[in-house]
JSON list of C-alpha atoms in Angstrom, two decimals:
[
{"chain": "A", "resi": 18, "resn": "MET", "atom": "CA", "xyz": [78.41, 60.63, 84.97]},
{"chain": "A", "resi": 19, "resn": "LYS", "atom": "CA", "xyz": [79.88, 60.47, 88.57]},
{"chain": "A", "resi": 20, "resn": "LYS", "atom": "CA", "xyz": [83.33, 61.62, 87.28]},
{"chain": "A", "resi": 21, "resn": "LEU", "atom": "CA", "xyz": [81.68, 64.59, 85.35]},
{"chain": "A", "resi": 22, "resn": "PHE", "atom": "CA", "xyz": [79.94, 65.58, 88.52]},
{"chain": "A", "resi": 23, "resn": "LEU", "atom": "CA", "xyz": [83.17, 65.57, 90.53]},
{"chain": "A", "resi": 24, "resn": "LEU", "atom": "CA", "xyz": [84.99, 67.51, 87.83]},
{"chain": "A", "resi": 25, "resn": "LEU", "atom": "CA", "xyz": [82.32, 70.15, 87.81]},
{"chain": "A", "resi": 26, "resn": "PHE", "atom": "CA", "xyz": [82.08, 70.38, 91.53]},
{"chain": "A", "resi": 27, "resn": "THR", "atom": "CA", "xyz": [85.82, 70.69, 91.97]},
{"chain": "A", "resi": 28, "resn": "SER", "atom": "CA", "xyz": [85.86, 73.38, 89.28]},
{"chain": "A", "resi": 29, "resn": "PHE", "atom": "CA", "xyz": [83.15, 75.47, 91.09]},
{"chain": "A", "resi": 30, "resn": "LEU", "atom": "CA", "xyz": [85.12, 75.16, 94.37]},
{"chain": "A", "resi": 31, "resn": "LEU", "atom": "CA", "xyz": [88.32, 76.46, 92.80]},
{"chain": "A", "resi": 32, "resn": "ILE", "atom": "CA", "xyz": [86.47, 79.33, 91.08]},
{"chain": "A", "resi": 33, "resn": "GLY", "atom": "CA", "xyz": [84.63, 80.25, 94.28]},
{"chain": "A", "resi": 34, "resn": "CYS", "atom": "CA", "xyz": [87.74, 80.25, 96.53]},
{"chain": "A", "resi": 35, "resn": "SER", "atom": "CA", "xyz": [89.49, 83.38, 95.20]},
{"chain": "A", "resi": 36, "resn": "ASP", "atom": "CA", "xyz": [92.13, 85.06, 97.47]},
{"chain": "A", "resi": 37, "resn": "ASN", "atom": "CA", "xyz": [91.18, 88.47, 96.09]},
{"chain": "A", "resi": 38, "resn": "ASP", "atom": "CA", "xyz": [87.52, 88.80, 97.10]},
{"chain": "A", "resi": 39, "resn": "GLU", "atom": "CA", "xyz": [87.86, 92.41, 98.19]},
{"chain": "A", "resi": 40, "resn": "THR", "atom": "CA", "xyz": [86.57, 95.11, 96.01]},
{"chain": "A", "resi": 41, "resn": "ILE", "atom": "CA", "xyz": [86.39, 98.84, 96.17]},
{"chain": "A", "resi": 42, "resn": "TYR", "atom": "CA", "xyz": [82.53, 98.52, 96.29]},
{"chain": "A", "resi": 43, "resn": "ASP", "atom": "CA", "xyz": [82.77, 97.64, 100.02]},
{"chain": "A", "resi": 44, "resn": "TYR", "atom": "CA", "xyz": [84.05, 101.14, 100.65]},
{"chain": "A", "resi": 45, "resn": "ILE", "atom": "CA", "xyz": [81.94, 103.34, 98.39]},
{"chain": "A", "resi": 46, "resn": "GLY", "atom": "CA", "xyz": [80.10, 105.89, 100.31]},
{"chain": "A", "resi": 47, "resn": "THR", "atom": "CA", "xyz": [80.49, 108.68, 102.88]},
{"chain": "A", "resi": 48, "resn": "TRP", "atom": "CA", "xyz": [82.94, 108.27, 105.72]},
{"chain": "A", "resi": 49, "resn": "SER", "atom": "CA", "xyz": [83.30, 110.64, 108.79]},
{"chain": "A", "resi": 50, "resn": "GLY", "atom": "CA", "xyz": [85.14, 110.97, 112.07]},
{"chain": "A", "resi": 51, "resn": "THR", "atom": "CA", "xyz": [87.33, 113.04, 114.28]},
{"chain": "A", "resi": 52, "resn": "TYR", "atom": "CA", "xyz": [91.10, 113.72, 114.43]},
{"chain": "A", "resi": 53, "resn": "ASP", "atom": "CA", "xyz": [93.29, 114.90, 117.26]},
{"chain": "A", "resi": 54, "resn": "GLY", "atom": "CA", "xyz": [96.95, 115.60, 118.07]},
{"chain": "A", "resi": 55, "resn": "ASN", "atom": "CA", "xyz": [98.30, 119.16, 118.25]},
{"chain": "A", "resi": 56, "resn": "ASP", "atom": "CA", "xyz": [95.06, 120.14, 116.36]},
{"chain": "A", "resi": 57, "resn": "LYS", "atom": "CA", "xyz": [91.65, 118.61, 116.59]},
{"chain": "A", "resi": 58, "resn": "GLY", "atom": "CA", "xyz": [88.47, 118.53, 114.68]},
{"chain": "A", "resi": 59, "resn": "MET", "atom": "CA", "xyz": [86.18, 116.65, 112.36]},
{"chain": "A", "resi": 60, "resn": "TRP", "atom": "CA", "xyz": [86.63, 115.17, 108.91]},
{"chain": "A", "resi": 61, "resn": "ASN", "atom": "CA", "xyz": [84.55, 113.50, 106.21]},
{"chain": "A", "resi": 62, "resn": "PHE", "atom": "CA", "xyz": [85.11, 112.21, 102.86]},
{"chain": "A", "resi": 63, "resn": "VAL", "atom": "CA", "xyz": [83.44, 110.34, 99.99]},
{"chain": "A", "resi": 64, "resn": "VAL", "atom": "CA", "xyz": [84.79, 107.22, 98.23]},
{"chain": "A", "resi": 65, "resn": "SER", "atom": "CA", "xyz": [83.63, 106.90, 94.64]},
{"chain": "A", "resi": 66, "resn": "ASP", "atom": "CA", "xyz": [83.52, 103.72, 92.62]},
{"chain": "A", "resi": 67, "resn": "ASP", "atom": "CA", "xyz": [86.91, 104.22, 91.14]},
{"chain": "A", "resi": 68, "resn": "GLY", "atom": "CA", "xyz": [88.48, 104.64, 94.55]},
{"chain": "A", "resi": 69, "resn": "LYS", "atom": "CA", "xyz": [88.82, 108.40, 94.35]},
{"chain": "A", "resi": 70, "resn": "VAL", "atom": "CA", "xyz": [88.55, 110.07, 97.76]},
{"chain": "A", "resi": 71, "resn": "ILE", "atom": "CA", "xyz": [87.43, 113.77, 98.21]},
{"chain": "A", "resi": 72, "resn": "GLY", "atom": "CA", "xyz": [86.52, 115.42, 101.42]},
{"chain": "A", "resi": 73, "resn": "THR", "atom": "CA", "xyz": [87.40, 117.99, 104.10]},
{"chain": "A", "resi": 74, "resn": "MET", "atom": "CA", "xyz": [88.99, 118.40, 107.55]},
{"chain": "A", "resi": 75, "resn": "HIS", "atom": "CA", "xyz": [87.55, 121.12, 109.83]},
{"chain": "A", "resi": 76, "resn": "SER", "atom": "CA", "xyz": [89.94, 122.40, 112.54]},
{"chain": "A", "resi": 77, "resn": "GLU", "atom": "CA", "xyz": [88.13, 123.36, 115.63]},
{"chain": "A", "resi": 78, "resn": "THR", "atom": "CA", "xyz": [91.40, 124.87, 117.02]},
{"chain": "A", "resi": 79, "resn": "ALA", "atom": "CA", "xyz": [91.98, 127.26, 114.01]},
{"chain": "A", "resi": 80, "resn": "ASN", "atom": "CA", "xyz": [88.27, 127.30, 112.67]},
{"chain": "A", "resi": 81, "resn": "GLU", "atom": "CA", "xyz": [89.69, 126.56, 109.22]},
{"chain": "A", "resi": 82, "resn": "ASN", "atom": "CA", "xyz": [88.80, 124.00, 106.45]},
{"chain": "A", "resi": 83, "resn": "TYR", "atom": "CA", "xyz": [91.25, 121.81, 104.56]},
{"chain": "A", "resi": 84, "resn": "THR", "atom": "CA", "xyz": [90.61, 119.59, 101.60]},
{"chain": "A", "resi": 85, "resn": "ILE", "atom": "CA", "xyz": [91.26, 115.86, 101.66]},
{"chain": "A", "resi": 86, "resn": "SER", "atom": "CA", "xyz": [92.02, 114.35, 98.15]},
{"chain": "A", "resi": 87, "resn": "GLY", "atom": "CA", "xyz": [93.44, 110.95, 97.31]},
{"chain": "A", "resi": 88, "resn": "HIS", "atom": "CA", "xyz": [92.75, 107.27, 96.53]},
{"chain": "A", "resi": 89, "resn": "LEU", "atom": "CA", "xyz": [91.65, 104.14, 98.25]},
{"chain": "A", "resi": 90, "resn": "ASN", "atom": "CA", "xyz": [92.73, 100.70, 97.02]},
{"chain": "A", "resi": 91, "resn": "THR", "atom": "CA", "xyz": [90.80, 97.46, 97.14]},
{"chain": "A", "resi": 92, "resn": "SER", "atom": "CA", "xyz": [92.55, 96.44, 100.44]},
{"chain": "A", "resi": 93, "resn": "GLY", "atom": "CA", "xyz": [91.22, 99.56, 102.15]},
{"chain": "A", "resi": 94, "resn": "GLN", "atom": "CA", "xyz": [94.58, 101.42, 102.11]},
{"chain": "A", "resi": 95, "resn": "LEU", "atom": "CA", "xyz": [93.94, 105.21, 102.07]},
{"chain": "A", "resi": 96, "resn": "THR", "atom": "CA", "xyz": [96.57, 107.54, 100.74]},
{"chain": "A", "resi": 97, "resn": "ALA", "atom": "CA", "xyz": [95.49, 111.24, 100.50]},
{"chain": "A", "resi": 98, "resn": "THR", "atom": "CA", "xyz": [96.80, 114.79, 100.72]},
{"chain": "A", "resi": 99, "resn": "VAL", "atom": "CA", "xyz": [95.63, 117.62, 102.81]},
{"chain": "A", "resi": 100, "resn": "GLY", "atom": "CA", "xyz": [95.28, 121.11, 101.57]},
{"chain": "A", "resi": 101, "resn": "LEU", "atom": "CA", "xyz": [95.37, 123.05, 98.37]},
{"chain": "A", "resi": 102, "resn": "PRO", "atom": "CA", "xyz": [98.17, 123.45, 97.63]},
{"chain": "A", "resi": 103, "resn": "GLU", "atom": "CA", "xyz": [98.79, 119.83, 98.73]},
{"chain": "A", "resi": 104, "resn": "ASP", "atom": "CA", "xyz": [101.05, 120.15, 101.73]},
{"chain": "A", "resi": 105, "resn": "GLY", "atom": "CA", "xyz": [99.97, 117.40, 104.17]},
{"chain": "A", "resi": 106, "resn": "GLU", "atom": "CA", "xyz": [98.92, 113.72, 104.42]},
{"chain": "A", "resi": 107, "resn": "PHE", "atom": "CA", "xyz": [95.78, 111.86, 105.55]},
{"chain": "A", "resi": 108, "resn": "ILE", "atom": "CA", "xyz": [96.77, 108.14, 105.42]},
{"chain": "A", "resi": 109, "resn": "GLY", "atom": "CA", "xyz": [95.29, 104.97, 106.95]},
{"chain": "A", "resi": 110, "resn": "THR", "atom": "CA", "xyz": [93.19, 101.94, 106.67]},
{"chain": "A", "resi": 111, "resn": "LEU", "atom": "CA", "xyz": [89.47, 101.32, 106.19]},
{"chain": "A", "resi": 112, "resn": "VAL", "atom": "CA", "xyz": [88.23, 97.92, 107.50]},
{"chain": "A", "resi": 113, "resn": "ASP", "atom": "CA", "xyz": [84.85, 96.57, 108.40]},
{"chain": "A", "resi": 114, "resn": "LYS", "atom": "CA", "xyz": [83.19, 100.03, 108.14]},
{"chain": "A", "resi": 115, "resn": "LYS", "atom": "CA", "xyz": [85.74, 101.58, 110.42]},
{"chain": "A", "resi": 116, "resn": "GLY", "atom": "CA", "xyz": [88.89, 103.59, 109.70]},
{"chain": "A", "resi": 117, "resn": "ASN", "atom": "CA", "xyz": [91.85, 104.98, 111.34]},
{"chain": "A", "resi": 118, "resn": "GLY", "atom": "CA", "xyz": [95.33, 106.39, 110.45]},
{"chain": "A", "resi": 119, "resn": "ASN", "atom": "CA", "xyz": [97.61, 109.32, 110.75]},
{"chain": "A", "resi": 120, "resn": "TRP", "atom": "CA", "xyz": [97.56, 112.79, 109.51]},
{"chain": "A", "resi": 121, "resn": "ASN", "atom": "CA", "xyz": [99.80, 115.99, 109.12]},
{"chain": "A", "resi": 122, "resn": "ASN", "atom": "CA", "xyz": [99.35, 119.40, 107.92]},
{"chain": "A", "resi": 123, "resn": "ASN", "atom": "CA", "xyz": [102.34, 121.33, 106.72]},
{"chain": "A", "resi": 124, "resn": "LEU", "atom": "CA", "xyz": [100.23, 124.30, 105.67]},
{"chain": "A", "resi": 125, "resn": "THR", "atom": "CA", "xyz": [100.31, 125.62, 109.13]},
{"chain": "A", "resi": 126, "resn": "ASN", "atom": "CA", "xyz": [103.34, 126.81, 111.18]},
{"chain": "A", "resi": 127, "resn": "PRO", "atom": "CA", "xyz": [104.31, 124.91, 113.15]},
{"chain": "A", "resi": 128, "resn": "THR", "atom": "CA", "xyz": [103.24, 121.68, 111.42]},
{"chain": "A", "resi": 129, "resn": "ARG", "atom": "CA", "xyz": [100.31, 119.90, 112.87]},
{"chain": "A", "resi": 130, "resn": "THR", "atom": "CA", "xyz": [100.16, 116.13, 113.28]},
{"chain": "A", "resi": 131, "resn": "GLY", "atom": "CA", "xyz": [98.12, 113.43, 114.88]},
{"chain": "A", "resi": 132, "resn": "THR", "atom": "CA", "xyz": [95.80, 110.48, 114.34]},
{"chain": "A", "resi": 133, "resn": "TRP", "atom": "CA", "xyz": [92.17, 110.02, 113.10]},
{"chain": "A", "resi": 134, "resn": "THR", "atom": "CA", "xyz": [89.37, 107.55, 113.62]},
{"chain": "A", "resi": 135, "resn": "GLY", "atom": "CA", "xyz": [85.99, 107.21, 111.97]},
{"chain": "A", "resi": 136, "resn": "LYS", "atom": "CA", "xyz": [83.34, 104.99, 110.24]},
{"chain": "A", "resi": 137, "resn": "LYS", "atom": "CA", "xyz": [81.37, 104.63, 107.22]},
{"chain": "A", "resi": 138, "resn": "ASN", "atom": "CA", "xyz": [78.02, 106.45, 107.45]},
{"chain": "A", "resi": 139, "resn": "SER", "atom": "CA", "xyz": [74.77, 104.51, 107.16]},
{"chain": "A", "resi": 140, "resn": "LYS", "atom": "CA", "xyz": [72.81, 105.01, 103.95]}
]
């Protein structure tokens, strides 16, 4: 009986100690923040349960809106494009309900670039 208990206990420990405990569910919801560089403004996007990201950037400098469209993986790595047609990038990392990264917009002349920061919105 003691051996059976130790066997079951060890099995539960091994099952419970997975290296890949991250899931996309930690990121699902609305995120927003600001961006700056040689343009500045606000951004927001929604992460869906399949990791799809859809949102907008609003340029305070040019008073224009640009789409953000891409994907987030289970590690919080964001890879998205800016604009329709897609002609820029919005990339970075989401961790602990905070995010940051880099962006560029090749739709404008000259190209605009910079960094972004933000957080997950409360429900």
